[in-house]
Coordinates of C-alpha atoms and ligand atoms in Angstrom, one line a residue:
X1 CA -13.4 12.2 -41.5
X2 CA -14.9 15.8 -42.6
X3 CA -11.2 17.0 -42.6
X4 CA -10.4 17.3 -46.4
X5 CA -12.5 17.1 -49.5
X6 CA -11.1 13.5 -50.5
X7 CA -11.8 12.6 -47.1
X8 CA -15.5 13.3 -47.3
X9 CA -15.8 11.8 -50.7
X10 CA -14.5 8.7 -49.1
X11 CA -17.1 8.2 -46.6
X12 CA -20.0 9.7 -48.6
X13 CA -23.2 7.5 -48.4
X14 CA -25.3 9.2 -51.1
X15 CA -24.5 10.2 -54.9
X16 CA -25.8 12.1 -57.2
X17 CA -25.0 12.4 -60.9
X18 CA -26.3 13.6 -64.3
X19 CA -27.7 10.7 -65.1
X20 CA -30.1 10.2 -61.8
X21 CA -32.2 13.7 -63.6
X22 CA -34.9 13.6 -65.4
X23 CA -35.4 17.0 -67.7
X24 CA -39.2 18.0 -68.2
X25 CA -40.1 19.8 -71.5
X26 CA -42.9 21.6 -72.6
X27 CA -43.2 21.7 -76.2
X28 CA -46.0 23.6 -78.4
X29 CA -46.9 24.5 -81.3
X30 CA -45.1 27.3 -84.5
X31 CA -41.5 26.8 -85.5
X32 CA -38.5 28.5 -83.4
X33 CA -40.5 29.3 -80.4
X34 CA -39.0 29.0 -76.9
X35 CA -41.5 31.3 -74.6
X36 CA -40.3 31.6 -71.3
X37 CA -42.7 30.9 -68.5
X38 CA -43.2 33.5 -66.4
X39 CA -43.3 32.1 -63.1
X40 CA -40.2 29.8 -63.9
X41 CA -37.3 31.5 -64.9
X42 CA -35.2 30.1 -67.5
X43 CA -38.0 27.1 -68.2
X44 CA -39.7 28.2 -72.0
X45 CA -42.3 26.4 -73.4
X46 CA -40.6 25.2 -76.9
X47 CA -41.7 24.6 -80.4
X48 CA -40.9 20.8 -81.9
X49 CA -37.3 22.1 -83.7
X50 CA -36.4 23.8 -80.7
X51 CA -37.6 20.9 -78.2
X52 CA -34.8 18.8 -80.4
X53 CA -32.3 21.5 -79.9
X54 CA -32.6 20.6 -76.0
X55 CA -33.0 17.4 -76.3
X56 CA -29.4 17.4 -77.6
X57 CA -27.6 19.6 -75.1
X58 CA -29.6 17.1 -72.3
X59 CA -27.8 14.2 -73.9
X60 CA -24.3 16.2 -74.0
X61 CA -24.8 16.7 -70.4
X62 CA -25.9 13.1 -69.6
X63 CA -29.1 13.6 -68.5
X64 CA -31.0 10.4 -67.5
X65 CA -33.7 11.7 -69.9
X66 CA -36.9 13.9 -70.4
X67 CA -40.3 13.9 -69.5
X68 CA -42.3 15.6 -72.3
X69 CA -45.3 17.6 -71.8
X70 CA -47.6 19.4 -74.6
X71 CA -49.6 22.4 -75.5
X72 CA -51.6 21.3 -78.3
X73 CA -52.5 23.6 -81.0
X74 CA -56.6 23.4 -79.4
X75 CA -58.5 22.0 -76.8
X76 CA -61.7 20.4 -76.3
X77 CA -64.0 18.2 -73.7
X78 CA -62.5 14.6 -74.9
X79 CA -59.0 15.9 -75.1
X80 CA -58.5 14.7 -78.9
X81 CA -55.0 16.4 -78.8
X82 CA -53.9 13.8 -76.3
X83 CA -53.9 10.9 -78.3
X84 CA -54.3 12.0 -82.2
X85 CA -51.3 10.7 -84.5
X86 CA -50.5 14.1 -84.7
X87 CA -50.5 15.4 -81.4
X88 CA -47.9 17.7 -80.4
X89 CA -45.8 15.7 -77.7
X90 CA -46.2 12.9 -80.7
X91 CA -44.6 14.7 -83.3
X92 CA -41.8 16.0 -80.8
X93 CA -41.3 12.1 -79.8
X94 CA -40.4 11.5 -83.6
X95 CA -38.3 14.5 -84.0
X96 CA -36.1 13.3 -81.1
X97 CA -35.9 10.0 -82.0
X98 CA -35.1 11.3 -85.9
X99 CA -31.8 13.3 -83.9
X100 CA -28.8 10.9 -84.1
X101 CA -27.8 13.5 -80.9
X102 CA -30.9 13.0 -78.7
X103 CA -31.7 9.3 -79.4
X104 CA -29.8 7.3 -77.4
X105 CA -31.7 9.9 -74.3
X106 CA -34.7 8.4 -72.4
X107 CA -38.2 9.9 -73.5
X108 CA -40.8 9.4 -71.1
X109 CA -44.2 10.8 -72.4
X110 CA -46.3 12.2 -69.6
X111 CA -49.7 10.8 -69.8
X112 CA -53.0 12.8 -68.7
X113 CA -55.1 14.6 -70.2
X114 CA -55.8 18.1 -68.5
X115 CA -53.3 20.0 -71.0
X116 CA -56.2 18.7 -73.7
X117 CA -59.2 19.3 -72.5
X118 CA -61.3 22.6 -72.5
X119 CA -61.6 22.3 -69.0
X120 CA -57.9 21.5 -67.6
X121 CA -59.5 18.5 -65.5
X122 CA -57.0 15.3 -66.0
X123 CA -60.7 13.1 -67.3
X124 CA -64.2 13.3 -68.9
X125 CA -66.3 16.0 -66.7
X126 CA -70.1 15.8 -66.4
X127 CA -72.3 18.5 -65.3
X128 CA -74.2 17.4 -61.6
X129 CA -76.9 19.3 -60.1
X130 CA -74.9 21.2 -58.1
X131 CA -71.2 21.2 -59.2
X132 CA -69.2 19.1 -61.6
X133 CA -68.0 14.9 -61.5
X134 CA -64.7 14.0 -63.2
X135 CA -66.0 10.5 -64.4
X136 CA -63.3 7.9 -63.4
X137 CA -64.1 5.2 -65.7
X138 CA -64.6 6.7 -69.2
X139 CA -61.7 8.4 -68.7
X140 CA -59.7 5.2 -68.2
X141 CA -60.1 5.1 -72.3
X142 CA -59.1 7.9 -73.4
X143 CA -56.0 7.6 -70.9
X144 CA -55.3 4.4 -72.8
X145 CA -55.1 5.5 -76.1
X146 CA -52.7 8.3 -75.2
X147 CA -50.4 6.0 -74.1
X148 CA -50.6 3.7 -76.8
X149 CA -50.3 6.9 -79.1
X150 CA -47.4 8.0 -77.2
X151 CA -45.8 5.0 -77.4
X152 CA -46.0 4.4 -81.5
X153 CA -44.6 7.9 -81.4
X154 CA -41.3 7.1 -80.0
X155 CA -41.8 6.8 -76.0
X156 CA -39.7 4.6 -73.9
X157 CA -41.5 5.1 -71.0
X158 CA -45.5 5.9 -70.5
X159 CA -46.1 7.9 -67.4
X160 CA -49.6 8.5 -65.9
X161 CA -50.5 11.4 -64.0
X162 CA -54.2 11.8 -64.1
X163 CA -54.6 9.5 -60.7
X164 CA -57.9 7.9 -61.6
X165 CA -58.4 4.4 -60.3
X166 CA -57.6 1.4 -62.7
X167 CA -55.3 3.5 -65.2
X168 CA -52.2 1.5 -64.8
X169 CA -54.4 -1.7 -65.7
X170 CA -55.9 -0.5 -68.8
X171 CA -52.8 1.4 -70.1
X172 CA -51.1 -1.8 -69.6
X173 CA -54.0 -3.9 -71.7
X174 CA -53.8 -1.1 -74.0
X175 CA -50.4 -1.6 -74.6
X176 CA -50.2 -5.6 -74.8
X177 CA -52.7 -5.4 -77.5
X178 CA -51.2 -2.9 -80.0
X179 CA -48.0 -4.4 -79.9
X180 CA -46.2 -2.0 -77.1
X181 CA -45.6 -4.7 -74.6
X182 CA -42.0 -3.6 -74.3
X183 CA -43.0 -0.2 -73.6
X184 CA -42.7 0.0 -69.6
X185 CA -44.9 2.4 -67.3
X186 CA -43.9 4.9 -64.4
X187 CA -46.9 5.6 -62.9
X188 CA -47.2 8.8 -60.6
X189 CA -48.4 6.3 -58.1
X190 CA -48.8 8.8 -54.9
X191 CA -49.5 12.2 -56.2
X192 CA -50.6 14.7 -53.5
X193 CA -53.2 17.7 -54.6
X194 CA -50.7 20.4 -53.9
X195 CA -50.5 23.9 -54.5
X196 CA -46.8 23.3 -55.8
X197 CA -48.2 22.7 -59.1
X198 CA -48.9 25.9 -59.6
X199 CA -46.4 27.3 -61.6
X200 CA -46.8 24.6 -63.8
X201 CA -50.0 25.0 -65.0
X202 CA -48.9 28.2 -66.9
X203 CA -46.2 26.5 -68.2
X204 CA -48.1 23.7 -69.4
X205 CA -51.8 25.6 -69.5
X206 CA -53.9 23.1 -67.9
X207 CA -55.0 24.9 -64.8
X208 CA -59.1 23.7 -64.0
X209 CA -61.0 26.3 -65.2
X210 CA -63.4 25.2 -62.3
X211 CA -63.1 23.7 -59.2
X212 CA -59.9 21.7 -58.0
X213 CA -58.2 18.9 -57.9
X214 CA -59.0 17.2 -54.7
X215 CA -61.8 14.6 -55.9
X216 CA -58.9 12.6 -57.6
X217 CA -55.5 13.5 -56.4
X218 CA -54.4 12.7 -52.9
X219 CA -54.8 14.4 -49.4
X220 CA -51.3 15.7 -48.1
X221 CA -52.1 14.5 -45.0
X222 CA -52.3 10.3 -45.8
X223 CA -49.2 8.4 -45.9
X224 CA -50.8 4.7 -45.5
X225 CA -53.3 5.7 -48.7
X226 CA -50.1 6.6 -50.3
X227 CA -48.9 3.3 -49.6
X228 CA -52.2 1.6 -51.1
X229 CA -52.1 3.6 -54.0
X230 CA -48.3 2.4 -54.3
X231 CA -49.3 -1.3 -54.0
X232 CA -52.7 -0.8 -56.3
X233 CA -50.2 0.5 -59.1
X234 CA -48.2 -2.5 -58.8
X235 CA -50.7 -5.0 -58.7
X236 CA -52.0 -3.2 -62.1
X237 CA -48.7 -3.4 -63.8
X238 CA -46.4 -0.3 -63.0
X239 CA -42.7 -1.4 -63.6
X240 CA -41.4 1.6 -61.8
X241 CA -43.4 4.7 -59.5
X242 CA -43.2 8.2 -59.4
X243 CA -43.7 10.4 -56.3
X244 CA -44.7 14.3 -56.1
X245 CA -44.1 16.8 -55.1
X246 CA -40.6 15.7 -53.5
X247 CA -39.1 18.2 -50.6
X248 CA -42.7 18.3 -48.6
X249 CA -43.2 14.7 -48.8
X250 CA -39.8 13.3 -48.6
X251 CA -41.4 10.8 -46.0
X252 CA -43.6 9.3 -48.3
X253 CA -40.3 8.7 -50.7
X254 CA -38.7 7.1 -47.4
X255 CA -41.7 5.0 -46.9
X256 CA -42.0 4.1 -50.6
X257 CA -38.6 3.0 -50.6
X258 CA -38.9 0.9 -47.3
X259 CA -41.2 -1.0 -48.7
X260 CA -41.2 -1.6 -52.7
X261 CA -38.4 -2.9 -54.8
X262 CA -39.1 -0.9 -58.0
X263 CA -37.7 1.7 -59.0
X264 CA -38.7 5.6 -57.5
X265 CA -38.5 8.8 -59.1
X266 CA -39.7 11.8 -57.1
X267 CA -40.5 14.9 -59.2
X268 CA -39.3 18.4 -57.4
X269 CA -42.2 20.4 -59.0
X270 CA -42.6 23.7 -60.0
X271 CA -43.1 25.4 -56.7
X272 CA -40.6 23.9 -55.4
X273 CA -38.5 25.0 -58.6
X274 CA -40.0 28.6 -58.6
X275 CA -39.6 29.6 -55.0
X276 CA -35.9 28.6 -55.2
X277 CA -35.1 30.4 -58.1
X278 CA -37.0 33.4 -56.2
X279 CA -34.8 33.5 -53.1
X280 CA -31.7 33.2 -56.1
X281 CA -33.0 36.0 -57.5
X282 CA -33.1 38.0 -54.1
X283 CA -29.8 36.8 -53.3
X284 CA -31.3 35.1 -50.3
X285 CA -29.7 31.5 -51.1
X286 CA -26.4 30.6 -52.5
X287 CA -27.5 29.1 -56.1
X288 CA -25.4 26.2 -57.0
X289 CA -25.2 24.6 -53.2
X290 CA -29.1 24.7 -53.2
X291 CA -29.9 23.3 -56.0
X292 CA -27.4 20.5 -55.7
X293 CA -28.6 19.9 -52.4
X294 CA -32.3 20.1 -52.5
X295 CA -31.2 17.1 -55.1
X296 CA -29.4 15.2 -52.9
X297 CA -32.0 15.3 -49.9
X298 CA -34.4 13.7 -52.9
X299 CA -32.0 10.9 -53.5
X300 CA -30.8 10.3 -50.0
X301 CA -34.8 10.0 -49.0
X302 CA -34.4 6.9 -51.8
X303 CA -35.1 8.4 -54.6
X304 CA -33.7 6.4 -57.6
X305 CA -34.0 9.4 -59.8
X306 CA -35.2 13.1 -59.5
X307 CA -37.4 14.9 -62.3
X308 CA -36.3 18.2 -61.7
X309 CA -35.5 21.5 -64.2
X310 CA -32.5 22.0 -63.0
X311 CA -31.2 18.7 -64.1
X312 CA -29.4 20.9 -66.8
X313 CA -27.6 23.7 -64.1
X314 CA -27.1 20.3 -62.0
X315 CA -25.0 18.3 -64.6
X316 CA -23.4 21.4 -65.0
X317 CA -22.4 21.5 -61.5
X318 CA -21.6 17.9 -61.4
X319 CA -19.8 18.0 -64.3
Ligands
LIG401 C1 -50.6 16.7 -65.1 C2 -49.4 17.1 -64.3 C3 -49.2 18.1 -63.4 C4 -47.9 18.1 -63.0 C5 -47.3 17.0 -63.7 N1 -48.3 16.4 -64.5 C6 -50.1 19.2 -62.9 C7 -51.3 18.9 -62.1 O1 -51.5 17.8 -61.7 O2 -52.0 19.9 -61.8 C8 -47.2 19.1 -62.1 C9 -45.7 19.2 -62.3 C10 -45.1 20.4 -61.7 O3 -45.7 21.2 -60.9 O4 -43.9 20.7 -62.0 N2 -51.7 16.3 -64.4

Protein backbone atom coordinates (compact mmCIF):
# COMPACT_ATOMS: atom_id res chain seq x y z
CA UNK A 1 0.00 0.00 0.00
CA UNK A 2 3.30 2.43 0.24
CA UNK A 3 3.84 1.46 -3.46
CA UNK A 4 2.82 4.74 -5.32
CA UNK A 5 2.03 8.17 -4.19
CA UNK A 6 -1.85 7.85 -4.92
CA UNK A 7 -1.54 4.70 -3.12
CA UNK A 8 -0.39 6.25 0.13
CA UNK A 9 -2.80 9.12 -0.23
CA UNK A 10 -5.42 6.51 -0.20
CA UNK A 11 -4.71 4.98 3.04
CA UNK A 12 -3.44 8.11 4.80
CA UNK A 13 -5.00 8.52 8.38
CA UNK A 14 -3.94 12.07 9.15
CA UNK A 15 -4.22 15.50 7.11
CA UNK A 16 -2.91 18.47 7.23
CA UNK A 17 -3.90 21.65 5.43
CA UNK A 18 -3.62 25.48 5.41
CA UNK A 19 -6.33 25.95 7.18
CA UNK A 20 -5.43 23.65 10.39
CA UNK A 21 -2.39 26.84 11.01
CA UNK A 22 -2.57 29.30 13.05
CA UNK A 23 0.04 32.42 12.08
CA UNK A 24 1.32 34.36 15.19
CA UNK A 25 2.20 38.11 14.73
CA UNK A 26 3.96 40.43 16.57
CA UNK A 27 3.05 43.90 15.88
CA UNK A 28 4.59 47.29 17.39
CA UNK A 29 4.70 50.47 17.21
CA UNK A 30 6.09 53.38 13.98
CA UNK A 31 4.75 53.04 10.41
CA UNK A 32 6.53 50.53 7.80
CA UNK A 33 8.46 48.62 10.38
CA UNK A 34 9.02 44.88 9.95
CA UNK A 35 12.30 44.15 12.43
CA UNK A 36 13.38 40.85 12.08
CA UNK A 37 13.92 38.83 15.26
CA UNK A 38 17.13 37.74 15.70
CA UNK A 39 16.80 34.43 17.00
CA UNK A 40 13.90 33.60 14.54
CA UNK A 41 14.81 33.99 11.12
CA UNK A 42 12.40 35.27 8.79
CA UNK A 43 9.72 36.14 11.88
CA UNK A 44 9.88 40.41 12.19
CA UNK A 45 8.15 42.15 14.64
CA UNK A 46 5.73 44.49 12.37
CA UNK A 47 4.21 47.91 12.56
CA UNK A 48 0.09 48.04 12.33
CA UNK A 49 0.28 48.83 8.20
CA UNK A 50 2.57 46.23 7.82
CA UNK A 51 0.81 43.67 10.28
CA UNK A 52 -2.22 44.20 7.52
CA UNK A 53 0.07 43.54 4.71
CA UNK A 54 0.47 39.93 6.31
CA UNK A 55 -2.65 39.53 7.39
CA UNK A 56 -3.55 39.50 3.65
CA UNK A 57 -1.00 37.22 2.18
CA UNK A 58 -2.16 34.72 5.40
CA UNK A 59 -5.70 34.83 3.99
CA UNK A 60 -4.38 34.24 0.21
CA UNK A 61 -2.71 31.32 1.55
CA UNK A 62 -5.72 30.07 3.64
CA UNK A 63 -4.44 30.24 6.85
CA UNK A 64 -6.88 29.20 9.58
CA UNK A 65 -5.95 32.61 11.19
CA UNK A 66 -3.50 34.64 13.47
CA UNK A 67 -2.73 34.97 16.92
CA UNK A 68 -1.66 38.56 17.54
CA UNK A 69 0.83 39.63 20.04
CA UNK A 70 1.99 43.34 20.94
CA UNK A 71 4.88 45.57 21.79
CA UNK A 72 3.39 48.48 23.20
CA UNK A 73 4.82 51.83 22.74
CA UNK A 74 5.74 51.67 26.99
CA UNK A 75 5.50 49.57 29.89
CA UNK A 76 4.62 49.85 33.35
CA UNK A 77 3.75 47.71 36.75
CA UNK A 78 -0.25 47.46 35.88
CA UNK A 79 0.35 46.75 32.25
CA UNK A 80 -1.97 49.74 30.98
CA UNK A 81 -0.90 48.91 27.43
CA UNK A 82 -2.74 45.63 27.70
CA UNK A 83 -6.07 46.78 27.87
CA UNK A 84 -6.16 50.74 26.82
CA UNK A 85 -8.59 51.48 23.80
CA UNK A 86 -5.56 52.25 22.08
CA UNK A 87 -3.32 49.55 22.74
CA UNK A 88 -1.31 48.35 20.02
CA UNK A 89 -2.70 44.69 19.32
CA UNK A 90 -6.18 46.91 19.51
CA UNK A 91 -5.45 49.20 16.85
CA UNK A 92 -3.95 46.26 14.66
CA UNK A 93 -7.38 44.21 15.38
CA UNK A 94 -9.19 47.27 13.61
CA UNK A 95 -6.86 47.61 10.85
CA UNK A 96 -7.44 44.03 9.89
CA UNK A 97 -10.80 43.98 10.31
CA UNK A 98 -10.92 47.58 8.14
CA UNK A 99 -8.95 45.05 5.12
CA UNK A 100 -11.69 43.69 2.84
CA UNK A 101 -8.52 41.11 2.20
CA UNK A 102 -7.77 39.98 5.85
CA UNK A 103 -11.43 40.03 7.24
CA UNK A 104 -12.95 37.08 6.56
CA UNK A 105 -9.30 35.55 8.54
CA UNK A 106 -9.66 34.40 12.21
CA UNK A 107 -8.02 36.90 14.77
CA UNK A 108 -7.36 35.53 18.03
CA UNK A 109 -5.88 38.17 20.41
CA UNK A 110 -3.40 36.66 22.79
CA UNK A 111 -4.22 37.60 26.29
CA UNK A 112 -1.52 38.17 29.19
CA UNK A 113 0.04 40.69 30.28
CA UNK A 114 4.00 40.18 30.61
CA UNK A 115 4.62 42.07 27.06
CA UNK A 116 2.93 45.24 29.30
CA UNK A 117 4.41 45.32 32.32
CA UNK A 118 7.83 46.79 33.45
CA UNK A 119 8.60 43.58 34.81
CA UNK A 120 7.72 40.86 31.96
CA UNK A 121 5.79 38.75 34.78
CA UNK A 122 2.21 37.60 33.05
CA UNK A 123 0.36 39.49 36.65
CA UNK A 124 0.60 42.19 39.43
CA UNK A 125 4.12 41.51 41.32
CA UNK A 126 4.58 42.48 45.05
CA UNK A 127 7.85 42.86 46.65
CA UNK A 128 8.21 39.92 49.75
CA UNK A 129 10.88 39.86 52.22
CA UNK A 130 12.98 37.81 50.50
CA UNK A 131 12.05 37.58 46.76
CA UNK A 132 9.00 38.57 44.68
CA UNK A 133 4.90 37.12 44.66
CA UNK A 134 3.07 37.31 41.34
CA UNK A 135 -0.41 38.06 43.01
CA UNK A 136 -2.97 35.59 41.42
CA UNK A 137 -6.04 37.32 42.17
CA UNK A 138 -5.61 41.07 41.33
CA UNK A 139 -4.36 39.98 38.31
CA UNK A 140 -7.53 38.15 37.37
CA UNK A 141 -8.82 41.99 36.67
CA UNK A 142 -6.63 43.29 34.72
CA UNK A 143 -6.66 39.96 32.57
CA UNK A 144 -10.37 40.66 32.26
CA UNK A 145 -10.30 43.88 30.84
CA UNK A 146 -7.78 42.88 28.17
CA UNK A 147 -9.99 40.62 26.95
CA UNK A 148 -12.88 42.60 26.89
CA UNK A 149 -10.69 45.34 25.19
CA UNK A 150 -9.49 42.92 22.74
CA UNK A 151 -12.67 41.88 21.93
CA UNK A 152 -14.36 45.50 21.22
CA UNK A 153 -11.25 45.80 19.07
CA UNK A 154 -12.13 43.24 16.59
CA UNK A 155 -11.13 39.70 18.16
CA UNK A 156 -12.91 36.55 17.31
CA UNK A 157 -11.27 34.60 19.67
CA UNK A 158 -9.74 35.69 23.34
CA UNK A 159 -6.80 33.58 24.30
CA UNK A 160 -5.27 33.45 27.84
CA UNK A 161 -1.86 32.73 28.53
CA UNK A 162 -0.94 34.19 31.83
CA UNK A 163 -1.99 30.62 33.65
CA UNK A 164 -3.23 32.16 36.86
CA UNK A 165 -6.10 30.33 38.58
CA UNK A 166 -9.69 31.48 37.84
CA UNK A 167 -8.90 33.51 34.59
CA UNK A 168 -11.09 31.68 32.23
CA UNK A 169 -14.09 32.49 34.85
CA UNK A 170 -13.63 36.02 35.06
CA UNK A 171 -12.75 36.71 31.39
CA UNK A 172 -15.87 34.87 30.66
CA UNK A 173 -17.98 37.21 33.31
CA UNK A 174 -16.12 39.93 31.89
CA UNK A 175 -17.32 39.27 28.62
CA UNK A 176 -21.12 38.47 29.36
CA UNK A 177 -21.38 41.74 30.91
CA UNK A 178 -20.00 44.11 28.21
CA UNK A 179 -21.83 42.63 25.60
CA UNK A 180 -19.02 40.01 24.08
CA UNK A 181 -20.96 36.93 24.86
CA UNK A 182 -20.41 35.74 21.39
CA UNK A 183 -16.83 36.21 21.72
CA UNK A 184 -15.42 32.47 22.43
CA UNK A 185 -12.16 31.75 24.58
CA UNK A 186 -9.07 29.37 23.77
CA UNK A 187 -7.48 29.15 26.89
CA UNK A 188 -3.75 27.89 26.99
CA UNK A 189 -5.18 25.37 29.39
CA UNK A 190 -1.73 23.19 30.02
CA UNK A 191 1.16 25.44 29.50
CA UNK A 192 4.51 24.00 30.71
CA UNK A 193 7.42 26.55 32.11
CA UNK A 194 9.75 25.73 29.29
CA UNK A 195 12.82 27.01 28.10
CA UNK A 196 11.31 26.83 24.43
CA UNK A 197 9.95 30.20 24.93
CA UNK A 198 12.91 31.68 24.74
CA UNK A 199 13.25 32.95 21.55
CA UNK A 200 10.08 34.48 21.92
CA UNK A 201 10.54 36.73 24.50
CA UNK A 202 12.81 38.84 22.11
CA UNK A 203 10.41 38.76 19.71
CA UNK A 204 7.77 39.78 21.78
CA UNK A 205 10.10 41.58 24.72
CA UNK A 206 8.52 40.24 27.78
CA UNK A 207 11.32 38.23 29.21
CA UNK A 208 11.08 38.57 33.47
CA UNK A 209 13.41 40.89 34.33
CA UNK A 210 13.68 38.82 37.62
CA UNK A 211 13.11 35.51 38.56
CA UNK A 212 11.16 32.81 36.40
CA UNK A 213 8.22 31.54 35.55
CA UNK A 214 7.76 28.42 37.56
CA UNK A 215 5.40 29.85 40.45
CA UNK A 216 2.58 29.98 37.78
CA UNK A 217 3.25 27.93 34.73
CA UNK A 218 3.36 24.25 34.88
CA UNK A 219 6.06 21.52 35.83
CA UNK A 220 7.20 19.52 32.59
CA UNK A 221 7.04 16.69 34.49
CA UNK A 222 2.91 16.49 35.47
CA UNK A 223 0.65 15.08 32.97
CA UNK A 224 -2.50 14.38 35.49
CA UNK A 225 -2.10 18.31 36.68
CA UNK A 226 -2.24 18.94 33.09
CA UNK A 227 -5.31 17.11 32.90
CA UNK A 228 -6.91 19.20 36.00
CA UNK A 229 -5.91 22.27 34.69
CA UNK A 230 -7.68 20.95 31.31
CA UNK A 231 -10.96 20.14 33.20
CA UNK A 232 -10.57 23.55 35.64
CA UNK A 233 -10.67 25.55 32.21
CA UNK A 234 -13.71 23.93 31.19
CA UNK A 235 -15.58 24.07 34.07
CA UNK A 236 -14.72 28.01 33.95
CA UNK A 237 -15.97 28.42 30.41
CA UNK A 238 -13.14 27.65 27.78
CA UNK A 239 -14.90 26.72 24.44
CA UNK A 240 -11.80 25.29 23.01
CA UNK A 241 -7.86 24.67 24.75
CA UNK A 242 -4.53 25.34 23.75
CA UNK A 243 -1.49 23.15 24.55
CA UNK A 244 2.37 24.28 24.59
CA UNK A 245 4.92 23.74 23.69
CA UNK A 246 3.87 20.84 21.14
CA UNK A 247 6.89 18.35 19.97
CA UNK A 248 8.12 17.70 23.79
CA UNK A 249 4.76 17.20 25.07
CA UNK A 250 2.93 15.59 22.34
CA UNK A 251 1.69 13.16 25.11
CA UNK A 252 -0.11 15.57 26.92
CA UNK A 253 -1.92 16.57 23.35
CA UNK A 254 -2.69 12.63 23.14
CA UNK A 255 -4.01 12.70 26.52
CA UNK A 256 -5.90 15.95 26.09
CA UNK A 257 -7.46 14.51 23.12
CA UNK A 258 -8.43 11.11 24.81
CA UNK A 259 -10.29 12.69 27.12
CA UNK A 260 -12.02 16.21 26.13
CA UNK A 261 -14.37 16.88 23.25
CA UNK A 262 -13.36 20.49 22.50
CA UNK A 263 -11.39 21.57 20.28
CA UNK A 264 -7.10 21.51 20.71
CA UNK A 265 -4.66 23.61 19.37
CA UNK A 266 -1.02 22.99 20.27
CA UNK A 267 1.42 25.88 19.69
CA UNK A 268 4.99 24.68 18.21
CA UNK A 269 6.83 27.52 19.99
CA UNK A 270 9.76 29.42 19.24
CA UNK A 271 12.38 27.00 20.28
CA UNK A 272 11.01 24.59 18.60
CA UNK A 273 10.77 27.01 15.55
CA UNK A 274 14.35 28.43 16.11
CA UNK A 275 16.34 25.22 16.45
CA UNK A 276 14.71 23.99 13.22
CA UNK A 277 15.47 26.80 11.24
CA UNK A 278 19.19 26.37 12.81
CA UNK A 279 19.83 22.84 11.57
CA UNK A 280 18.16 24.42 7.91
CA UNK A 281 20.61 26.84 8.03
CA UNK A 282 23.47 24.28 8.62
CA UNK A 283 22.15 22.13 6.08
CA UNK A 284 21.68 19.50 8.73
CA UNK A 285 17.78 18.84 7.89
CA UNK A 286 15.94 18.84 4.63
CA UNK A 287 13.66 22.14 5.03
CA UNK A 288 10.38 21.51 3.52
CA UNK A 289 9.98 17.60 4.75
CA UNK A 290 10.70 18.90 8.36
CA UNK A 291 8.65 21.47 8.69
CA UNK A 292 5.69 19.63 7.10
CA UNK A 293 6.31 16.92 9.31
CA UNK A 294 7.02 18.27 12.65
CA UNK A 295 3.26 19.51 11.66
CA UNK A 296 1.85 16.48 11.07
CA UNK A 297 3.26 14.68 14.23
CA UNK A 298 1.16 17.78 16.00
CA UNK A 299 -1.95 16.90 14.32
CA UNK A 300 -1.68 13.08 14.29
CA UNK A 301 -1.07 13.50 18.37
CA UNK A 302 -4.82 15.14 18.03
CA UNK A 303 -4.19 18.27 17.49
CA UNK A 304 -7.22 20.05 15.83
CA UNK A 305 -4.94 22.92 14.81
CA UNK A 306 -1.23 23.92 15.08
CA UNK A 307 -0.02 27.61 15.95
CA UNK A 308 3.10 27.54 14.24
CA UNK A 309 5.35 30.31 12.08
CA UNK A 310 5.66 28.32 9.47
CA UNK A 311 2.06 28.16 8.75
CA UNK A 312 2.98 30.56 5.75
CA UNK A 313 6.13 28.14 4.19
CA UNK A 314 3.55 25.20 5.12
CA UNK A 315 0.58 26.42 2.95
CA UNK A 316 3.10 27.03 0.56
CA UNK A 317 4.06 23.50 0.57
CA UNK A 318 0.59 22.25 0.80
CA UNK A 319 -0.48 24.32 -1.74
C1 LIG B 1 2.86 35.03 27.01
C2 LIG B 1 3.25 34.00 26.02
C3 LIG B 1 4.49 33.36 25.84
C4 LIG B 1 4.36 32.57 24.70
C5 LIG B 1 3.06 32.73 24.24
N1 LIG B 1 2.39 33.60 25.07
C6 LIG B 1 5.77 33.49 26.55
C7 LIG B 1 5.95 33.02 27.91
O1 LIG B 1 5.05 32.47 28.55
O2 LIG B 1 7.04 33.25 28.41
C8 LIG B 1 5.45 31.73 24.07
C9 LIG B 1 5.28 31.45 22.62
C10 LIG B 1 6.51 31.00 21.92
O3 LIG B 1 7.54 30.67 22.54
O4 LIG B 1 6.47 30.96 20.68
N2 LIG B 1 2.83 34.64 28.33
Amino acid sequence: MRRTDSLRALVRETTLEPGDLIYPLFICPGQGVRREVSSMPGVSNLSVDEAVREAEEAARLGLGGLLLFGLPETKDDQATGAYGHNGIVQQGLRAIKHSAAARNLVLIADVCLCEYTSHGHCGIVHETGDGFEVENDSSLNLLARTAVSLAKAGADIVAPSDMMDGRVGAIRTALDAEDCCDTPILSYASKFASAFYGPFREAADSAPQFGDRKTYQMDGANLREAMREIDLDLEEGADMILMKPAMPYLDVIRAARDRVGVPIGAYQVSGEYSMLQAAFAKGWLERDRTVLESLLGIRRAGADFAVTYFAKDAARLLA
